[in-house]
PDB file of C-alpha atoms in Angstrom:
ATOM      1  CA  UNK A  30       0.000   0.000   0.000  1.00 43.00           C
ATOM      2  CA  UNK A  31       0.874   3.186  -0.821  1.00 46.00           C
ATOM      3  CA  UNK A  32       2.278   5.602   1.867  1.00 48.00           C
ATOM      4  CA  UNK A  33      -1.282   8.011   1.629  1.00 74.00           C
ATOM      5  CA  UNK A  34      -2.580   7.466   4.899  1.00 94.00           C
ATOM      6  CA  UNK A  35      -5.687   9.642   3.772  1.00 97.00           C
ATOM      7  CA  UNK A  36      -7.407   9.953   0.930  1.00 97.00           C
ATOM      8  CA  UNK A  37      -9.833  11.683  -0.977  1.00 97.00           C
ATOM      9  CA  UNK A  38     -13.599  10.009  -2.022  1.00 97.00           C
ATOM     10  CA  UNK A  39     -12.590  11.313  -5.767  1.00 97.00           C
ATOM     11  CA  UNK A  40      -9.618   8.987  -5.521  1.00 97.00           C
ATOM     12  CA  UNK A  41     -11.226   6.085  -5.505  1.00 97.00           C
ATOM     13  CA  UNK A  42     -15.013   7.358  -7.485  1.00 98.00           C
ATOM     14  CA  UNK A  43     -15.965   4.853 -10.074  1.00 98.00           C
ATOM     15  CA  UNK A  44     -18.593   4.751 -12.565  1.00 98.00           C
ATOM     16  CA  UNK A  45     -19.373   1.942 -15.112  1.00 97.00           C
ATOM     17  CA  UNK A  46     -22.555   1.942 -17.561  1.00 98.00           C
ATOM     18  CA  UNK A  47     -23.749  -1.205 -19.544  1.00 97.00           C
ATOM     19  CA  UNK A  48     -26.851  -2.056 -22.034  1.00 98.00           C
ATOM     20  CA  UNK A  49     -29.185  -4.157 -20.955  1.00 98.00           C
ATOM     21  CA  UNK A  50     -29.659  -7.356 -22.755  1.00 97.00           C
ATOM     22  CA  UNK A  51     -32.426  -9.503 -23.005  1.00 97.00           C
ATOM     23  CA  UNK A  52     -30.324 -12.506 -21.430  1.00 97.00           C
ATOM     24  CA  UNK A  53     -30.371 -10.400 -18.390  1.00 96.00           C
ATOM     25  CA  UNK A  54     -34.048 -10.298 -17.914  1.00 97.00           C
ATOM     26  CA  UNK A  55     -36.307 -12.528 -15.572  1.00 95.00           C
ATOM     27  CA  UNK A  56     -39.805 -13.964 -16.741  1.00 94.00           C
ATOM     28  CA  UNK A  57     -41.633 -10.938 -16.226  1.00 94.00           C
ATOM     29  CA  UNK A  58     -39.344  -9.543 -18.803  1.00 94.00           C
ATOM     30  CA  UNK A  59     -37.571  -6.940 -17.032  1.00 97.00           C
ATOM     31  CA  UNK A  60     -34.049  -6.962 -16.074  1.00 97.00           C
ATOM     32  CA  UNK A  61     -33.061  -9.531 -13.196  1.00 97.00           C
ATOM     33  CA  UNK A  62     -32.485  -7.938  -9.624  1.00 96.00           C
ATOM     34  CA  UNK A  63     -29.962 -10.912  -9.242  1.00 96.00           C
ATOM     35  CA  UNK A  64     -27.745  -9.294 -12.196  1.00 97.00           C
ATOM     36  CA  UNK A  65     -27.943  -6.174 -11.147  1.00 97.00           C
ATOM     37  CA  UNK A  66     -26.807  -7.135  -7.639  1.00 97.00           C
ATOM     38  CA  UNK A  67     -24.075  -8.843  -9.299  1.00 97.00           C
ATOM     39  CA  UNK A  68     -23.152  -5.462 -11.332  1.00 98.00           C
ATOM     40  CA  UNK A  69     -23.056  -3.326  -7.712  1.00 98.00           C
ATOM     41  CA  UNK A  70     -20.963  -6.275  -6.161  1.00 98.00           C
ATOM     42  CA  UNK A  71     -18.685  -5.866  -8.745  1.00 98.00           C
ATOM     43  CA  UNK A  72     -17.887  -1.993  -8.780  1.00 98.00           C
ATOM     44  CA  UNK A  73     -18.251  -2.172  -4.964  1.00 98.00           C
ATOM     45  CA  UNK A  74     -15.060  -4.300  -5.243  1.00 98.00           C
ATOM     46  CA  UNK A  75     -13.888  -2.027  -7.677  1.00 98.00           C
ATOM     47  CA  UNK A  76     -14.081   0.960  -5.590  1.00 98.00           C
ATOM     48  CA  UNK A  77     -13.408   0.049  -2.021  1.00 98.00           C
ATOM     49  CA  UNK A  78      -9.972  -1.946  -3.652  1.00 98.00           C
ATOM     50  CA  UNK A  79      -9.051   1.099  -5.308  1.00 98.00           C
ATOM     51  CA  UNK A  80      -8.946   2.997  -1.887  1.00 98.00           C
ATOM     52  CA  UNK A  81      -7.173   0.131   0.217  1.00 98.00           C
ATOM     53  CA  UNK A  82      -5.230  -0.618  -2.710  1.00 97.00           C
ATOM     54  CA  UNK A  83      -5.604  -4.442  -1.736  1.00 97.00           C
ATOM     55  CA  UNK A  84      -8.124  -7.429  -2.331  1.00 97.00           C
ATOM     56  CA  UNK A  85     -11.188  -6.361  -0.513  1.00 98.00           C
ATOM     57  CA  UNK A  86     -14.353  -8.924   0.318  1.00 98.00           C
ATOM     58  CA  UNK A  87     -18.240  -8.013   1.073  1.00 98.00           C
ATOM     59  CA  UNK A  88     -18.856  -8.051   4.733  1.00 97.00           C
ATOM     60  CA  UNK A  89     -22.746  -6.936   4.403  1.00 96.00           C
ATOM     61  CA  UNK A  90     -24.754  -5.272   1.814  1.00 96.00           C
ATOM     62  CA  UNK A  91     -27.507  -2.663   3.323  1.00 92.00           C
ATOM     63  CA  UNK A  92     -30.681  -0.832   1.988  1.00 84.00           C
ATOM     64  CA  UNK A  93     -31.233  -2.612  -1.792  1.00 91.00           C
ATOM     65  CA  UNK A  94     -34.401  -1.544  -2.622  1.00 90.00           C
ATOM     66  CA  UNK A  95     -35.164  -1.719  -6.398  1.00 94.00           C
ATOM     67  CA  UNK A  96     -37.403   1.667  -6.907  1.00 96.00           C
ATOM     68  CA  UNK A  97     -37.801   1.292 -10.796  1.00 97.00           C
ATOM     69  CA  UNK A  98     -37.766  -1.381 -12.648  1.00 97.00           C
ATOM     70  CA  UNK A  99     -34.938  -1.965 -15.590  1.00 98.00           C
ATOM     71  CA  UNK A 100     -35.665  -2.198 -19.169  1.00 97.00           C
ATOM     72  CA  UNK A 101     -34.349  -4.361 -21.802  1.00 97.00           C
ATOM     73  CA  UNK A 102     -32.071  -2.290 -24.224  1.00 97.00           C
ATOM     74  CA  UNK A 103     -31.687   0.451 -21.410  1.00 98.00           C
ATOM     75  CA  UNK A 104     -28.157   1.446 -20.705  1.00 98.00           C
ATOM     76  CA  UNK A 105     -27.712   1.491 -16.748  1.00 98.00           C
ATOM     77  CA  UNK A 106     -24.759   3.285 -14.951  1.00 98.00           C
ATOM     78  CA  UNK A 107     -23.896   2.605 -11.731  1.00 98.00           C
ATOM     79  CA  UNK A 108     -21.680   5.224 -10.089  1.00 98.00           C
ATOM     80  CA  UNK A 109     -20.087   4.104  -6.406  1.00 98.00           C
ATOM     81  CA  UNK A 110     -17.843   6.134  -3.990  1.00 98.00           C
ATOM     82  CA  UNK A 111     -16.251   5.469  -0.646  1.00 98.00           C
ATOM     83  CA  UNK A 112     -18.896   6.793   2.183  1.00 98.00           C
ATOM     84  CA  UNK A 113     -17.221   5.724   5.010  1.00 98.00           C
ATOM     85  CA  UNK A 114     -14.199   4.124   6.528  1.00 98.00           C
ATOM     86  CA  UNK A 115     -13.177   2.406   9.514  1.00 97.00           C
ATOM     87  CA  UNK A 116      -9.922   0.285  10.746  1.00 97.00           C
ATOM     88  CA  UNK A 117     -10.440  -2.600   7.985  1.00 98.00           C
ATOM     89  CA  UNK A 118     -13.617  -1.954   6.302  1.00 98.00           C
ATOM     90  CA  UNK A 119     -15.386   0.445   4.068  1.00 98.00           C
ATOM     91  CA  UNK A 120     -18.412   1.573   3.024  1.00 98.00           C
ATOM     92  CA  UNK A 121     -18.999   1.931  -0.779  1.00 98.00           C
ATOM     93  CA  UNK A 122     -22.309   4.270  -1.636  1.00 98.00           C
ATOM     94  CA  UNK A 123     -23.914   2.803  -4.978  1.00 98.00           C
ATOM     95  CA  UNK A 124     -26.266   4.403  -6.987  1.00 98.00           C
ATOM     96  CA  UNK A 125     -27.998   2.858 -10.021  1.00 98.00           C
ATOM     97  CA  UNK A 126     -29.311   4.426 -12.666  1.00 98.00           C
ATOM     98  CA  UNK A 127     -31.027   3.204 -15.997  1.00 98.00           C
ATOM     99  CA  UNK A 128     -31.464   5.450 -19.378  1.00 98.00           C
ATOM    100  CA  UNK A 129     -34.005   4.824 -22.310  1.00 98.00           C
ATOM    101  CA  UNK A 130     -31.112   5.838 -24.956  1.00 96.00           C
ATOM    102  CA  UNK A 131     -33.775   6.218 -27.572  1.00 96.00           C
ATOM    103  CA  UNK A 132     -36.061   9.437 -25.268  1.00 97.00           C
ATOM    104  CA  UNK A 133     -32.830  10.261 -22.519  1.00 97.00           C
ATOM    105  CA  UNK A 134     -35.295   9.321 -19.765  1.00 98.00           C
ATOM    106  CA  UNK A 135     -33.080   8.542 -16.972  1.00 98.00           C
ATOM    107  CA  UNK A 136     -34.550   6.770 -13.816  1.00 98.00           C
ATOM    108  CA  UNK A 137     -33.087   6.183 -10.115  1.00 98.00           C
ATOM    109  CA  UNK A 138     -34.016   2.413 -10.201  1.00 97.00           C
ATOM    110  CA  UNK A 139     -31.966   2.093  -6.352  1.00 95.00           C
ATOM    111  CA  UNK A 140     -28.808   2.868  -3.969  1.00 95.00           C
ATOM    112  CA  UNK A 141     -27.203   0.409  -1.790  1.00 96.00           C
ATOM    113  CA  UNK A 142     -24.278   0.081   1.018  1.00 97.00           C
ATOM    114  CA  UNK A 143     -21.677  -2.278   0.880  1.00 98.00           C
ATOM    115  CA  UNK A 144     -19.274  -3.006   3.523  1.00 98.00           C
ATOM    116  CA  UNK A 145     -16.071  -4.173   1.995  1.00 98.00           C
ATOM    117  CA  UNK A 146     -13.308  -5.663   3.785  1.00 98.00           C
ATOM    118  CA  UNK A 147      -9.461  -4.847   2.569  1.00 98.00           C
ATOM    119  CA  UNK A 148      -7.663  -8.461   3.134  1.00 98.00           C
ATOM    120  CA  UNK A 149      -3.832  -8.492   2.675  1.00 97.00           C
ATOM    121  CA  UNK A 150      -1.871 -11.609   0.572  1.00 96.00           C
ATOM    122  CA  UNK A 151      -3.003 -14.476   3.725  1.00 96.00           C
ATOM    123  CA  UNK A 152      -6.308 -13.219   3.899  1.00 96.00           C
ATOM    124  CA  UNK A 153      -6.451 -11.368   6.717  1.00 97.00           C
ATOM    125  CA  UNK A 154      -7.884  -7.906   7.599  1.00 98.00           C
ATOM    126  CA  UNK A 155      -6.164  -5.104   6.128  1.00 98.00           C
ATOM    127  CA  UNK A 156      -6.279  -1.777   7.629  1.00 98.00           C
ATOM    128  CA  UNK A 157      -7.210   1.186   5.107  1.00 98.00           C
ATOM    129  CA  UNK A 158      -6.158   4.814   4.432  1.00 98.00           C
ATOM    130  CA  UNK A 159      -8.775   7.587   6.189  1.00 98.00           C
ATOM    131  CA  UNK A 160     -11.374   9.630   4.039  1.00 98.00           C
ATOM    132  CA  UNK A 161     -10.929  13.285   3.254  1.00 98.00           C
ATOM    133  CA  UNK A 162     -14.176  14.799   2.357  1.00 98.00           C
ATOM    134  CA  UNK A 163     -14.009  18.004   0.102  1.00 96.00           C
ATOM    135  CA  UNK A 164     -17.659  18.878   0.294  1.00 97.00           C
ATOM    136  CA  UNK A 165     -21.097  18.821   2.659  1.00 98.00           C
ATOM    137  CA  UNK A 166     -22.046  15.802   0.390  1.00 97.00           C
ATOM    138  CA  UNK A 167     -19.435  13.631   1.183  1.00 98.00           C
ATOM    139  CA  UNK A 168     -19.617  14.887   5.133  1.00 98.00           C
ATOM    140  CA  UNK A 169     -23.478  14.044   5.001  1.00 98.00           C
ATOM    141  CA  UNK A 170     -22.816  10.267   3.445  1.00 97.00           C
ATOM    142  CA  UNK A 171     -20.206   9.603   6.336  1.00 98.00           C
ATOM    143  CA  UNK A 172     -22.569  10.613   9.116  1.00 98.00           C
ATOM    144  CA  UNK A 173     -25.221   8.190   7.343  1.00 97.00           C
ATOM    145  CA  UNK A 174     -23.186   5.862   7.274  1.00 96.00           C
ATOM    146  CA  UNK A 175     -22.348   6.343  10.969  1.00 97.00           C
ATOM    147  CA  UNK A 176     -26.221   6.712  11.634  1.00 97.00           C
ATOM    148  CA  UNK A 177     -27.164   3.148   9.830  1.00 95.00           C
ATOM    149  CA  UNK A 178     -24.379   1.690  11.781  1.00 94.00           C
ATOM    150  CA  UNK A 179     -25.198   2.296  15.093  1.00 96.00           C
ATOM    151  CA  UNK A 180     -28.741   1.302  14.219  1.00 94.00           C
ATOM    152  CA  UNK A 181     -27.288  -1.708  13.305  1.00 92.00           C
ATOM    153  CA  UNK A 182     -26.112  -2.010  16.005  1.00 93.00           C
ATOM    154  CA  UNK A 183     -28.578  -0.946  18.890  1.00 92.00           C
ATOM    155  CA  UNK A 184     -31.185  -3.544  16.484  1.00 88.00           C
ATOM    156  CA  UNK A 185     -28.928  -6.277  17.129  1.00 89.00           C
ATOM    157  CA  UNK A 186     -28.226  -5.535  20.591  1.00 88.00           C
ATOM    158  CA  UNK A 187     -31.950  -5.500  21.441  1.00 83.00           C
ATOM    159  CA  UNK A 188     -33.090  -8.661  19.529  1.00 81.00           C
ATOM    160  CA  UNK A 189     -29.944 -10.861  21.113  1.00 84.00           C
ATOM    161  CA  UNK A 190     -30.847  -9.193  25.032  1.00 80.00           C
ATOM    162  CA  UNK A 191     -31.475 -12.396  27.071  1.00 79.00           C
ATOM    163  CA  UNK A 192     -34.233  -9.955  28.186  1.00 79.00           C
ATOM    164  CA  UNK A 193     -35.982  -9.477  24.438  1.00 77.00           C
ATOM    165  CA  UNK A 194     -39.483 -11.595  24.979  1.00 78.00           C
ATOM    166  CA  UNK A 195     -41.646 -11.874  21.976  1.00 77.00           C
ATOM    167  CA  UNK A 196     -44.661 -11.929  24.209  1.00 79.00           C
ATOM    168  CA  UNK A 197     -43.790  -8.088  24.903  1.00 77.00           C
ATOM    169  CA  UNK A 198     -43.834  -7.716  20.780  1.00 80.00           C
ATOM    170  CA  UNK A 199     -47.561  -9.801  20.465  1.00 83.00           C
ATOM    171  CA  UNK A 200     -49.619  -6.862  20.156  1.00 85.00           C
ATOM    172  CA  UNK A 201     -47.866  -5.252  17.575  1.00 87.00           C
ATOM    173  CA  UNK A 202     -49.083  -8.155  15.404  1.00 89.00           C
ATOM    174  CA  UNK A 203     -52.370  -7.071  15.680  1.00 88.00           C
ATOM    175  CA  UNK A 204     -52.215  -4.610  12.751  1.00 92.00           C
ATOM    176  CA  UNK A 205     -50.370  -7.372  10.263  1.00 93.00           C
ATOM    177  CA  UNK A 206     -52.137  -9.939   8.017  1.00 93.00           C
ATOM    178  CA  UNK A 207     -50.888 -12.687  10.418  1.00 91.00           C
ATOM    179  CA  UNK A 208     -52.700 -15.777  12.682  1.00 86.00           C
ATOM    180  CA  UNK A 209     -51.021 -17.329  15.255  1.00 83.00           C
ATOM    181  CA  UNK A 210     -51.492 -20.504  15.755  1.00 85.00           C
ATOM    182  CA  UNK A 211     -48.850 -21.922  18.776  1.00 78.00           C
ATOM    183  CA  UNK A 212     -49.792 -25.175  20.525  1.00 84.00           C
ATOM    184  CA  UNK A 213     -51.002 -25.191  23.994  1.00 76.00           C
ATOM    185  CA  UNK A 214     -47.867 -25.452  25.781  1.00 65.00           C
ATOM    186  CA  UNK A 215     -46.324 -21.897  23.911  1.00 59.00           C
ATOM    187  CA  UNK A 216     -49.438 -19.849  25.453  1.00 55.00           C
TER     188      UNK A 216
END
């Protein structure tokens, strides 16, 4: 690794844009979530590898939600930047976009975290350079990403409590489409 112990998100910004084929599309004859996902993994390693300069791995991926769907013969661009770093990990900000190249319509079909792990030569964790932000964007995506973390965090803290009882959580049922059913000996 390079001697940089900081560096800035433009550093390691990458941006890759690809038609749409009709081998990438599911039955319902829009493009496949599963390809897509594939895509993001993919320039997630590209980006978070170009700021550790080292192998990185997916640790988590956090908030995919597909707002539009993708058409066939649509060119899509995904453009992903370093949001966050920590000791080892990172996380790369990925937003996807889609374009009808024939009108120009462009859509926001969805944005996604992924938490990449640098990993030296034997595989183990890496420590990365620091993030200098350069504008109120790039301040605002850190303290997100600080924000989803420690709700993360304070969601797995309270569903592993030896003190969490679903009985407490019953009622909140109440407004779902859901029966319960238990046998005797769970009431």
């Amino acid at each position: 690794m390079s001697n940089k112990s900081y560096k800035k998100v433009d550093a390691s910004r990458v941006s890759i844009s690809q038609l749409m084929q009709p081998s990438h599309s599911n039955f319902g004859g829009k493009i496949h979530g599963g390809y897509i996902l594939n895509l993001m993994d993919q320039i997630a390693f590209a980006c978070a590898s170009k700021h550790s300069e080292t192998y990185c791995v997916t640790a988590s991926v956090d908030t995919v939600d597909f707002l539009n769907p993708i058409e066939i013969g649509e060119l899509v661009t995904m453009k992903a930047s370093v949001n966050f770093v920590g000791n080892t990990s990172m996380v790369v900000g990925i937003r996807v976009e889609s374009e009808n190249i024939q009108t120009g319509a462009v859509k926001h079909c969805n944005s996604s975290y992924f938490t990449m792990v640098a990993k030296d030569e034997n595989g183990d964790s890496k420590k990365v350079p620091g993030l200098i932000l350069n504008d109120m964007n790039e301040v605002k995506r850190f303290l997100k990403a600080i924000k989803r973390m420690e709700t993360k965090k304070q969601r797995q803290s309270e569903f592993d409590s030896e003190d969490f009882s679903h009985i407490d959580y019953l009622p909140l049922l109440e407004k779902y489409k859901v029966k319960i059913e238990l046998p005797e000996q769970f009431n």
